Tab-separated table of C-alpha atoms in Angstrom:
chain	number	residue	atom	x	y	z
A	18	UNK	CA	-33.172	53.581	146.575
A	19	UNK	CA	-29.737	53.995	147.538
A	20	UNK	CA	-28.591	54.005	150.198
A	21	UNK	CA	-24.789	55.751	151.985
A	22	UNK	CA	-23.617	58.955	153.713
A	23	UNK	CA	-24.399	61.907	152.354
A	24	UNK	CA	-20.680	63.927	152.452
A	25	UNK	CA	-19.683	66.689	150.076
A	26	UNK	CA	-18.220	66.262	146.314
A	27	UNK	CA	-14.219	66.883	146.060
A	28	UNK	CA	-13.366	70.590	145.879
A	29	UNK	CA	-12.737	71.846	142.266
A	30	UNK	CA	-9.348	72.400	142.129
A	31	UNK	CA	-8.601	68.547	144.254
A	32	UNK	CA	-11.691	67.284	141.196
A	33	UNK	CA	-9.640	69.581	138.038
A	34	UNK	CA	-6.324	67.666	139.220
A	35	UNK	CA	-7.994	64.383	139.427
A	36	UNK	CA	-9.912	64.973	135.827
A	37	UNK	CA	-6.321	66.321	133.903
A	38	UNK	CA	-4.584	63.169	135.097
A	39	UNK	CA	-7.351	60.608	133.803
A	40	UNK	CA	-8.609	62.490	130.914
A	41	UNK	CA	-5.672	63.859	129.286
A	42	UNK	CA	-5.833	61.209	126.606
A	43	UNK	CA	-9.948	62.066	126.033
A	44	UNK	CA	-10.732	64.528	123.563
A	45	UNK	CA	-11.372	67.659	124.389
A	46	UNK	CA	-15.363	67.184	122.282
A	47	UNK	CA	-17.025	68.028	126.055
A	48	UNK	CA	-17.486	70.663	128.711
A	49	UNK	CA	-17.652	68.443	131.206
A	50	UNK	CA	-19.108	69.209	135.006
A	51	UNK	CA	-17.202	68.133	137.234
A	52	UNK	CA	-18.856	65.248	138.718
A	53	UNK	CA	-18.485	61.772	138.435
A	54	UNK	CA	-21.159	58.828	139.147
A	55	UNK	CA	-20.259	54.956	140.118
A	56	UNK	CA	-23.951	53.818	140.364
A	57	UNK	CA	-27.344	54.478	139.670
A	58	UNK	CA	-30.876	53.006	140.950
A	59	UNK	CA	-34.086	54.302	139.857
A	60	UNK	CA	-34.264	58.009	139.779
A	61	UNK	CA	-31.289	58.160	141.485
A	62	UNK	CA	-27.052	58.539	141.018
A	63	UNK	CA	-24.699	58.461	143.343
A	64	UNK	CA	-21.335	60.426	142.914
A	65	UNK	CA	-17.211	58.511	143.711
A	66	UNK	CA	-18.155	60.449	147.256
A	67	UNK	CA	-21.516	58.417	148.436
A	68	UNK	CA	-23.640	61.386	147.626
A	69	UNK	CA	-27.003	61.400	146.121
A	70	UNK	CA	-28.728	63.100	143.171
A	71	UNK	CA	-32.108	63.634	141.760
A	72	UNK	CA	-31.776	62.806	137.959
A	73	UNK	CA	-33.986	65.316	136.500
A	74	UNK	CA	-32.166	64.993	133.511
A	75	UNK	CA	-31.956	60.622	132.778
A	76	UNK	CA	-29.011	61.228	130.538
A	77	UNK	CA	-30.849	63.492	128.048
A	78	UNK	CA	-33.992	61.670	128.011
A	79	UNK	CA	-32.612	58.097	127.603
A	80	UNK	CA	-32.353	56.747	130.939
A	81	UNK	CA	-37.014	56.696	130.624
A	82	UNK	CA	-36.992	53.482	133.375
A	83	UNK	CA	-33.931	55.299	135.350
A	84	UNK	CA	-31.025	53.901	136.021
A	85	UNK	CA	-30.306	49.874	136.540
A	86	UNK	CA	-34.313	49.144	135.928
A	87	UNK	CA	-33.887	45.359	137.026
A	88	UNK	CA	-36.146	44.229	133.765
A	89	UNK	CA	-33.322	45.877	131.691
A	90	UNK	CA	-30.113	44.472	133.716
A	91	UNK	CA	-31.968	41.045	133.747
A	92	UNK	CA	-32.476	41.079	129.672
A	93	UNK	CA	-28.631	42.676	129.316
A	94	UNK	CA	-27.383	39.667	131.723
A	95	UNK	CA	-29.455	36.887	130.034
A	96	UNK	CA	-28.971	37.699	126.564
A	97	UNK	CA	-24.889	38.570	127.340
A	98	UNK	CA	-24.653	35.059	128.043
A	99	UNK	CA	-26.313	33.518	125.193
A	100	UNK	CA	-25.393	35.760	122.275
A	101	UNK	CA	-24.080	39.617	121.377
A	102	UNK	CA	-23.923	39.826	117.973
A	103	UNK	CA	-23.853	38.192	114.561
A	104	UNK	CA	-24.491	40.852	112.043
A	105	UNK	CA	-26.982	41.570	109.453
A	106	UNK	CA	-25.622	39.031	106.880
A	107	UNK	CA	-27.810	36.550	108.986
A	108	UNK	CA	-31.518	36.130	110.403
A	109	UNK	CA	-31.621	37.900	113.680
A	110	UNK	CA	-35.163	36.634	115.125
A	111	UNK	CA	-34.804	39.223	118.431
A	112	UNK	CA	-34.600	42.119	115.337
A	113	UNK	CA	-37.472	40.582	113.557
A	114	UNK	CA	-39.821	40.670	116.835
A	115	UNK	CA	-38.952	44.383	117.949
A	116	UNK	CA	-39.782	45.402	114.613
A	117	UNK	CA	-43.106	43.659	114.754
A	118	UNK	CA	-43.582	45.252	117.762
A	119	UNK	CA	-42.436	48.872	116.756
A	120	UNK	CA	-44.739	48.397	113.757
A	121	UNK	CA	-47.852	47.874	115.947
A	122	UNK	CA	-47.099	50.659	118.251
A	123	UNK	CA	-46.952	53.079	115.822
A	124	UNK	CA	-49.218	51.971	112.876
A	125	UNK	CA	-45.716	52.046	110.394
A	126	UNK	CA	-45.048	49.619	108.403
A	127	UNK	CA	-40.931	48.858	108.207
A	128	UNK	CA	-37.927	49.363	110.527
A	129	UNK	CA	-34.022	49.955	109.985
A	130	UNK	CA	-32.447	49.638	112.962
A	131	UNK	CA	-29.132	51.910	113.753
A	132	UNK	CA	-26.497	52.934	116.830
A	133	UNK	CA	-27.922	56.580	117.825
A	134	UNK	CA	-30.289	58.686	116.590
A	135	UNK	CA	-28.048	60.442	114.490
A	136	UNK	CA	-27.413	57.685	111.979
A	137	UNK	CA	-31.165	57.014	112.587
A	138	UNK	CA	-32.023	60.516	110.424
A	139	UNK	CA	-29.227	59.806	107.957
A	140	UNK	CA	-31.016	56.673	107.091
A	141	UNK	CA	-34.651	59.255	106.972
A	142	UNK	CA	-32.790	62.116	104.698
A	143	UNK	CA	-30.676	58.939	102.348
A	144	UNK	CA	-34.612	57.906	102.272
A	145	UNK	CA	-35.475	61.192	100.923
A	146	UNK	CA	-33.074	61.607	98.401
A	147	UNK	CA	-33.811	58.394	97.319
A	148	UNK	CA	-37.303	58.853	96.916
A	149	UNK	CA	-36.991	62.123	94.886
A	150	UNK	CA	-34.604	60.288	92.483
A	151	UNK	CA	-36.986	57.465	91.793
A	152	UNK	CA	-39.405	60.484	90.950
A	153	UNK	CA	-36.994	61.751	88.585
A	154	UNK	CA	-35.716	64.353	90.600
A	155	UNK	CA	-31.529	65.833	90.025
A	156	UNK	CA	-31.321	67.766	93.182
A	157	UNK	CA	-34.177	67.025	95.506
A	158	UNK	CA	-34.335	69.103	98.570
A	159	UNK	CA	-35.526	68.828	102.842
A	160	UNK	CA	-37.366	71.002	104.173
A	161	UNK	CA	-35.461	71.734	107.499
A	162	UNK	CA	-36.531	73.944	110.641
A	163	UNK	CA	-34.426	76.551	111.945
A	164	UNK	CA	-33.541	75.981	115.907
A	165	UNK	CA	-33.420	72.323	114.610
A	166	UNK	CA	-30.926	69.819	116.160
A	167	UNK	CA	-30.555	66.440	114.577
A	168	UNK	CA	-27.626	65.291	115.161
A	169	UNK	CA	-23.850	65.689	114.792
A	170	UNK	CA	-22.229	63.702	111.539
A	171	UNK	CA	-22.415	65.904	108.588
A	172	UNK	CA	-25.784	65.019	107.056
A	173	UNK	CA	-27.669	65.507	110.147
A	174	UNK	CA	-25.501	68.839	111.131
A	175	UNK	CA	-26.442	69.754	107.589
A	176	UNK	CA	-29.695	69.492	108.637
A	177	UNK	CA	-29.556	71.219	111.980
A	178	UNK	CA	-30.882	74.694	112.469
A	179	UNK	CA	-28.497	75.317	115.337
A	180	UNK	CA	-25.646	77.906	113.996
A	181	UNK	CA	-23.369	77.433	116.718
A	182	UNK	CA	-23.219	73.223	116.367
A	183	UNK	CA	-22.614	74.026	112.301
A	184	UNK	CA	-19.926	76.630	112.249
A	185	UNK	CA	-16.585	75.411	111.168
A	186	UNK	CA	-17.955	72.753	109.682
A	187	UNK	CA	-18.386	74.143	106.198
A	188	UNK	CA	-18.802	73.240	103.911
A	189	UNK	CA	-22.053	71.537	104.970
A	190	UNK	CA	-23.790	69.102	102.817
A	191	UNK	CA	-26.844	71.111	100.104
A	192	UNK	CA	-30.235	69.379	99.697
A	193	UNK	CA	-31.570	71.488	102.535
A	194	UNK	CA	-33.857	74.221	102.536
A	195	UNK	CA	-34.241	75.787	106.111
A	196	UNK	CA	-37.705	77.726	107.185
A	197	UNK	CA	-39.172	79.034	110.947
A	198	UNK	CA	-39.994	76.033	113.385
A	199	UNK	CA	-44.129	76.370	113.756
A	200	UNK	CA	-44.432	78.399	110.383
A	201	UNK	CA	-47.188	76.585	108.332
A	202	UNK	CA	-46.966	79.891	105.839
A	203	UNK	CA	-43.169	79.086	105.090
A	204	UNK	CA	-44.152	75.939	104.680
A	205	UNK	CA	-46.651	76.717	101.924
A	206	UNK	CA	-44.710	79.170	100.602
A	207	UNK	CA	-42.019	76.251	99.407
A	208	UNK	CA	-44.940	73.677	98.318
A	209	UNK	CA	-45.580	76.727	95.934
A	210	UNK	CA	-42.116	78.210	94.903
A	211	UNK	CA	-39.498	74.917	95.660
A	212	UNK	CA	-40.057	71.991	93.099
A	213	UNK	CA	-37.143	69.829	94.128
A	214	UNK	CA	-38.950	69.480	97.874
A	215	UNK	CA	-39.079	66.003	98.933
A	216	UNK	CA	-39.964	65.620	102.461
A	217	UNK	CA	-39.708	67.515	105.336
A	218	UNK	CA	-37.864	67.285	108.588
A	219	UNK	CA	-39.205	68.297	111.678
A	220	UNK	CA	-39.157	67.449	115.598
A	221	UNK	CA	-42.472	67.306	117.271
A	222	UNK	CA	-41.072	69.535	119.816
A	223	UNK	CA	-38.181	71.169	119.780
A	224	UNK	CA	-35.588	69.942	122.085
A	225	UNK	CA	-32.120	71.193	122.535
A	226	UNK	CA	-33.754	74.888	121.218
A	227	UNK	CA	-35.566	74.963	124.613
A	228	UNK	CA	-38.319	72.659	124.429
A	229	UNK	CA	-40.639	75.102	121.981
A	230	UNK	CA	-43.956	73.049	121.393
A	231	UNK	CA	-45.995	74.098	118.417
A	232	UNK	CA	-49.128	75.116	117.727
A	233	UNK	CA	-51.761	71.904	117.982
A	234	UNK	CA	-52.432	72.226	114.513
A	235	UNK	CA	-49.040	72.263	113.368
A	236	UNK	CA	-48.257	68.650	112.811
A	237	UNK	CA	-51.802	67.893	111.612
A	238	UNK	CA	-51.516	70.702	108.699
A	239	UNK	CA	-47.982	69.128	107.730
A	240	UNK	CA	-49.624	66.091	107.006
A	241	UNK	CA	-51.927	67.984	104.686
A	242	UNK	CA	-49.139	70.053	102.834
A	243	UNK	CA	-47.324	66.691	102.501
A	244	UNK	CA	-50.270	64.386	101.397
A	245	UNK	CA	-51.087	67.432	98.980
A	246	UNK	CA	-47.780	67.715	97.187
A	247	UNK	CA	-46.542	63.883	97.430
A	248	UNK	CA	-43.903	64.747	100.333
A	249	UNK	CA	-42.745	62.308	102.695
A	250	UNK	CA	-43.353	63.611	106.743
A	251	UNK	CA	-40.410	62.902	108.596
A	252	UNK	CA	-40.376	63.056	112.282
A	253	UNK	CA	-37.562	62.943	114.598
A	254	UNK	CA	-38.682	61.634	117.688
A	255	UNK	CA	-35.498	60.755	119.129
A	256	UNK	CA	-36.108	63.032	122.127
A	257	UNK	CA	-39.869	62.921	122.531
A	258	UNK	CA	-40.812	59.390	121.505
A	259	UNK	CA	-41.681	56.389	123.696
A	260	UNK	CA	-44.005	57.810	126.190
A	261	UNK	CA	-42.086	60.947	126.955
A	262	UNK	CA	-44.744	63.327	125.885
A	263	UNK	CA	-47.250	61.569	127.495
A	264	UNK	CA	-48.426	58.919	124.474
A	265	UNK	CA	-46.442	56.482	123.080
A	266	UNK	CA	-45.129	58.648	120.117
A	267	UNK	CA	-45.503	62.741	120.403
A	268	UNK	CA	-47.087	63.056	116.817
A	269	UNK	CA	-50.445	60.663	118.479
A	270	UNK	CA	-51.130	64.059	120.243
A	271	UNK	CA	-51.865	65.128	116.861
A	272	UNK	CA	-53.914	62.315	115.559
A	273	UNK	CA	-51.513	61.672	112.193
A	274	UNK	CA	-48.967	58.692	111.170
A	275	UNK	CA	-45.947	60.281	110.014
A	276	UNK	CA	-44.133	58.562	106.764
A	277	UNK	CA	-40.782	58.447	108.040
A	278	UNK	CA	-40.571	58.524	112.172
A	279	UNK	CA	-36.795	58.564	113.806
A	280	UNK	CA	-36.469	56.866	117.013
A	281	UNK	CA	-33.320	56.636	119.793
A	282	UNK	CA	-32.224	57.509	123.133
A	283	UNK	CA	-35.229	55.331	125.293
A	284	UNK	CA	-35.216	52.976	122.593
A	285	UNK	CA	-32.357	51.095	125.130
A	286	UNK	CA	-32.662	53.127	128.268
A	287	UNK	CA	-28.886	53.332	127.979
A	288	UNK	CA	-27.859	50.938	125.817
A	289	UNK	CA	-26.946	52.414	122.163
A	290	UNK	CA	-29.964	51.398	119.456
A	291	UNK	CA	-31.770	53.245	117.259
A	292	UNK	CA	-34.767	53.285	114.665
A	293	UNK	CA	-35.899	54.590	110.991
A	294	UNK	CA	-39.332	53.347	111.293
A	295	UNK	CA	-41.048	54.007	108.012
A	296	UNK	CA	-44.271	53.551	105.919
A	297	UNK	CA	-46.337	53.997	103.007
A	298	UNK	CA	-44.073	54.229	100.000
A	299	UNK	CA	-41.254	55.097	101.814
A	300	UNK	CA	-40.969	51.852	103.213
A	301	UNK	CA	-40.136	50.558	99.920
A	302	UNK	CA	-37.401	53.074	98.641
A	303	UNK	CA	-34.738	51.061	99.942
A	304	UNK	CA	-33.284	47.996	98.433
A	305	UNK	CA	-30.298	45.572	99.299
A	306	UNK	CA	-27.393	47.854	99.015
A	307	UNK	CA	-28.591	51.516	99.501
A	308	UNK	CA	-27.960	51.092	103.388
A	309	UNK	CA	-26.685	49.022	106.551
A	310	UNK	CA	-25.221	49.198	109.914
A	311	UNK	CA	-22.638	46.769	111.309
A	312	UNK	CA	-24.450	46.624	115.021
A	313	UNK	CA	-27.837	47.855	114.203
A	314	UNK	CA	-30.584	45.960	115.760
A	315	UNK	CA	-27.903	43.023	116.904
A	316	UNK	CA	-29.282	40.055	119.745
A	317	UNK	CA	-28.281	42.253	122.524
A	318	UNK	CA	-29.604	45.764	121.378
A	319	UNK	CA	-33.216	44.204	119.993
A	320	UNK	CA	-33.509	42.184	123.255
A	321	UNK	CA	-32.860	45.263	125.697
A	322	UNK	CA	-35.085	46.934	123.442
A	323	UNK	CA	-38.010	44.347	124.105
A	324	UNK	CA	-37.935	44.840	127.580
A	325	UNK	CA	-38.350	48.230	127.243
A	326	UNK	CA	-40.783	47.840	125.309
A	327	UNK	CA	-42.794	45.299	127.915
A	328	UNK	CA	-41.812	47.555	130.938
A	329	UNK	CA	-43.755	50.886	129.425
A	330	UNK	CA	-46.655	49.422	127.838
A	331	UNK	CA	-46.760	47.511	131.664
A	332	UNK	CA	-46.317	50.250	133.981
A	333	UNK	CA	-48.498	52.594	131.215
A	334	UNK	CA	-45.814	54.863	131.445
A	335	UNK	CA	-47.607	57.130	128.748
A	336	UNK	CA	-50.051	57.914	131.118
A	337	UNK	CA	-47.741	58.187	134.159
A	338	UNK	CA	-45.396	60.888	132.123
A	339	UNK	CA	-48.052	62.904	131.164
A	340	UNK	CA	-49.842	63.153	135.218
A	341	UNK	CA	-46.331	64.074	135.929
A	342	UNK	CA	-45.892	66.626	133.248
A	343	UNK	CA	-49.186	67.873	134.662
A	344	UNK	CA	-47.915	68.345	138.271
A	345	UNK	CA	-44.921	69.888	136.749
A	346	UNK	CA	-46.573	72.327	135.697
A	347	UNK	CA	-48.969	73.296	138.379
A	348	UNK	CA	-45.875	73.106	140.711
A	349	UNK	CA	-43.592	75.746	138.870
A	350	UNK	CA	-46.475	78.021	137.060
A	351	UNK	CA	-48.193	78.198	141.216
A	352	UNK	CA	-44.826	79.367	142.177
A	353	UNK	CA	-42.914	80.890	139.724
A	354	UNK	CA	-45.512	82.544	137.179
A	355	UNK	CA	-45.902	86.091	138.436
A	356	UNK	CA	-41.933	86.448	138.322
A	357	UNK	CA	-41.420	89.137	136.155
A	358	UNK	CA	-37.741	87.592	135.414
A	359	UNK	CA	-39.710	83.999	134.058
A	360	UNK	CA	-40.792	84.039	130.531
A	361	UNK	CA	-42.373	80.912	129.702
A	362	UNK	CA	-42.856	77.721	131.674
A	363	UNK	CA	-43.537	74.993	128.905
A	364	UNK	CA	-43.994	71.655	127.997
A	365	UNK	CA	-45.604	68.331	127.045
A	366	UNK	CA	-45.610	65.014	129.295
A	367	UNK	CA	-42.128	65.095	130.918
A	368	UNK	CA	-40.463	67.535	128.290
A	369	UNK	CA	-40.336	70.556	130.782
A	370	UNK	CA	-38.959	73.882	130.964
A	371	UNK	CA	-38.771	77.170	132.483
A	372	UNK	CA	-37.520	80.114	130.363
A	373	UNK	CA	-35.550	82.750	132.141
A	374	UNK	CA	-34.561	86.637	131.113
A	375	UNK	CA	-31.129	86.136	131.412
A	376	UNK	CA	-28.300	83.573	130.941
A	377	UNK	CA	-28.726	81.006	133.685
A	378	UNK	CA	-25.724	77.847	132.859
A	379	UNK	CA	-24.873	78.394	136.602
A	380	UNK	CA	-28.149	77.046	138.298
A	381	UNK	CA	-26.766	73.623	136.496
A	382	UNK	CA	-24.039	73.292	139.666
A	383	UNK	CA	-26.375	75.170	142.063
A	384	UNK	CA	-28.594	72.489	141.179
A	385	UNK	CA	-26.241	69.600	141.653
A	386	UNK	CA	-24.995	71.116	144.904
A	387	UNK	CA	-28.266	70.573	146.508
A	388	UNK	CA	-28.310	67.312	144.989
A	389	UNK	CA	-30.639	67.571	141.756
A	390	UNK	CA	-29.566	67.554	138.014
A	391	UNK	CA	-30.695	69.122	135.850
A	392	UNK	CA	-29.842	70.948	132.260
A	393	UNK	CA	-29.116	74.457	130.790
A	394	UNK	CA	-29.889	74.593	126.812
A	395	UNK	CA	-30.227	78.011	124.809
A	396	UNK	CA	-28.510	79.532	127.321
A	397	UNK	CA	-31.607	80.451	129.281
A	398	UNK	CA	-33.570	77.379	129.575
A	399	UNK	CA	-33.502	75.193	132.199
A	400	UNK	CA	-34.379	72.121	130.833
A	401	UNK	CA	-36.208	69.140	132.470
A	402	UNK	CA	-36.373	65.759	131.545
A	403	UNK	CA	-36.647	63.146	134.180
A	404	UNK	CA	-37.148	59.395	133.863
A	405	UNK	CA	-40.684	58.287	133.573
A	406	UNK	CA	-41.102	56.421	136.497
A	407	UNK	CA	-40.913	59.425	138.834
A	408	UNK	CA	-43.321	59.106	141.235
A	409	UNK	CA	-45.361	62.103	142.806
A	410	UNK	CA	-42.854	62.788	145.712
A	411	UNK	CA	-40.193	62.588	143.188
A	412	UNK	CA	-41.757	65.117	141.229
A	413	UNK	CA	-42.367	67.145	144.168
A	414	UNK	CA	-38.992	66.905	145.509
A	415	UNK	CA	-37.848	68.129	141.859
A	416	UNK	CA	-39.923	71.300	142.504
A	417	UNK	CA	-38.743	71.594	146.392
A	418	UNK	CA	-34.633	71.718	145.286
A	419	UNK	CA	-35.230	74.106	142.476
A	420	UNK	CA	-37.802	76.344	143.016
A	421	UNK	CA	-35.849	78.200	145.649
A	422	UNK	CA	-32.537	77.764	143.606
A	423	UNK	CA	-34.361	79.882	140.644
A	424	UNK	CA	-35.818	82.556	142.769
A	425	UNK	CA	-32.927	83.453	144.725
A	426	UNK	CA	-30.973	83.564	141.530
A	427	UNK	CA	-33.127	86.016	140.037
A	428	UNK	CA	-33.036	88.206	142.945
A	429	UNK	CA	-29.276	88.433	142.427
């Protein structure tokens, strides 16, 4: 844990002069909070002033082992020294063996491996297009969710059901047809009215919308409507993948093996990788030319990824997420249920949140105040997503700083 005085942050206007003068040459792509971090250990950051914070956010659901897991900084180190990169014009063994092992974990049979998650689903909807084409298809379509978010280059915002993320953007990319998130109707609807449907994309749970989870059957019967009318099932798992959701891979919960599953953000617990893993005949669409990626999968990336691999099926981290998820919930619903300003408190493994009546972006510096982070998405969702090896006092400590942060904000 780590250790140092516990003294306050810089004042905001001191902090505002500091940020103009060393990030007048950044783009102006972020709000940013004003806070700034020098190290990390476990579940923990510490700020340029010594003080501590409760991630309850790992960096958006990458940071899974928390911050500087000594596995991780050991495989970074070893592998630093011995070799980065060569590119895909050569045999990368490292690439070879994480792909074995992704292949076993999930069932799938191929793997291209990418930067983010966001060139992860270009690879799944280039995939698609593909496939229709080799069916004969002129103008084959996605099926996309509305309240969707998969990413921000122009296929994937395409893709997104988020309105605010696409405007100005137009004109977006066609070859997307966009129904309700947990709609099996809609669903059938275009199986029945759309011939140029392909595939679908869909996230197991929705993230950046608020963490919505779907019905149980939902996933299940979108294996049927796709098995029925030769579509491929294409999952992004970027957020709830690799034990977040309390399994390995979200869409287990559901007993099904996806065609085309989209993988990121744990992948390297902070390092950039990610994954198109892919089966069936979709692992067979591409061919030498139709894709690549300069780093993708490179010595470094595929051995970080290894170790994160070893570390979660070691600590059974799938299991550990999902007791934690459990307490979560008992925590918040035993003392925040009968508020008639909460909504909803929701969630799956360690993909948490509590829905509020109103706007609620200012708990996010409450929150860090009293030395916890957390996130604000939808405007009234404060969303929860903290590294898998919290233990049960971190947990309750999560519930300790923000219970009484929520309730006297509602009061207000």
């Amino acid at each position: 844990m780590i250790r140092g005085p516990l003294v306050s942050r810089p004042k905001m206007g001191v902090f505002v002069f500091y940020g103009l003068s060393k990030m007048q040459h950044l783009m102006s792509t972020y709000n940013r909070l004003p806070l700034t971090f020098t190290r990390g250990e476990g579940v923990w950051l510490e700020d340029i002033e010594g003080k501590k914070y409760l991630d309850a956010l790992s960096g958006i659901a990458v940071c899974g082992l928390g911050h500087c897991h000594p596995d991780i900084s050991k495989a970074i180190c070893e592998q630093a020294s011995t070799l980065l990169h060569t590119s895909n014009l050569y045999e990368i063994p490292l690439q070879t063996q994480l792909a074995g092992r992704l292949a076993k974990l999930t069932g799938m049979d191929k793997v291209f491996f990418t930067n983010s998650g966001a060139e992860a689903n270009e690879a799944a909807i280039k995939i698609a297009r593909l496939y229709g084409h080799k069916k004969g298809m002129d103008t084959p379509s996605i099926l996309v969710c509305q309240g969707s978010f998969h990413g921000r280059t122009m296929a994937t915002l395409s893709a997104s059901g988020n309105r605010k993320v696409r405007a100005g953007f137009e004109p977006l990319l066609r070859g997307f047809s966009r129904i309700p998130y947990n709609d099996l109707d809609a669903v059938r609807d275009a199986a029945t009215n759309d011939p140029n449907v392909v595939a679908i994309l869909v996230e197991p749970v929705q993230g950046e919308s608020g963490i919505r989870v779907p019905d149980e059957a939902y996933l299940s019967s979108l294996r049927e409507v796709c098995d029925k009318n030769g579509w491929l099932l294409m999952l992004d798992e970027i957020q709830t993948g690799l034990c977040r959701s309390g399994k390995w891979f979200c869409h287990q919960h559901a007993g099904i093996v996806p065609d085309v599953m989209t993988l990121a953000k744990a992948l390297g617990n902070g390092l950039p990788i990610g994954a198109c893993v892919v089966n069936n005949e979709a692992a067979n669409v591409f061919e030498p030319g139709n894709h690549g990626s300069t780093f993708g999968g490179n010595p470094l990336a595929s051995a970080t990824s290894l170790a994160v691999l070893n570390v979660l099926e070691r600590d059974n981290l799938a299991e550990q997420a999902a007791r934690s998820g459990e307490l979560l919930q008992k925590l918040f619903n035993g003392a925040l249920r009968d508020n008639a300003h909460v909504k909803d408190i929701r969630g799956i493994g360690l993909l948490f949140a509590i829905e509020l009546d109103r706007p609620c972006g200012e708990l996010v510096m409450k929150a860090a105040d009293k030395g916890l982070l957390i996130n604000v998405t939808a405007e009234t969702v404060i969303r929860l997503l903290p590294p898998l090896i919290c233990s049960e006092s971190d947990i309750r400590e999560i519930a300790d700083r923000l219970i009484p942060l929520i309730e006297e904000f509602l009061v207000q």
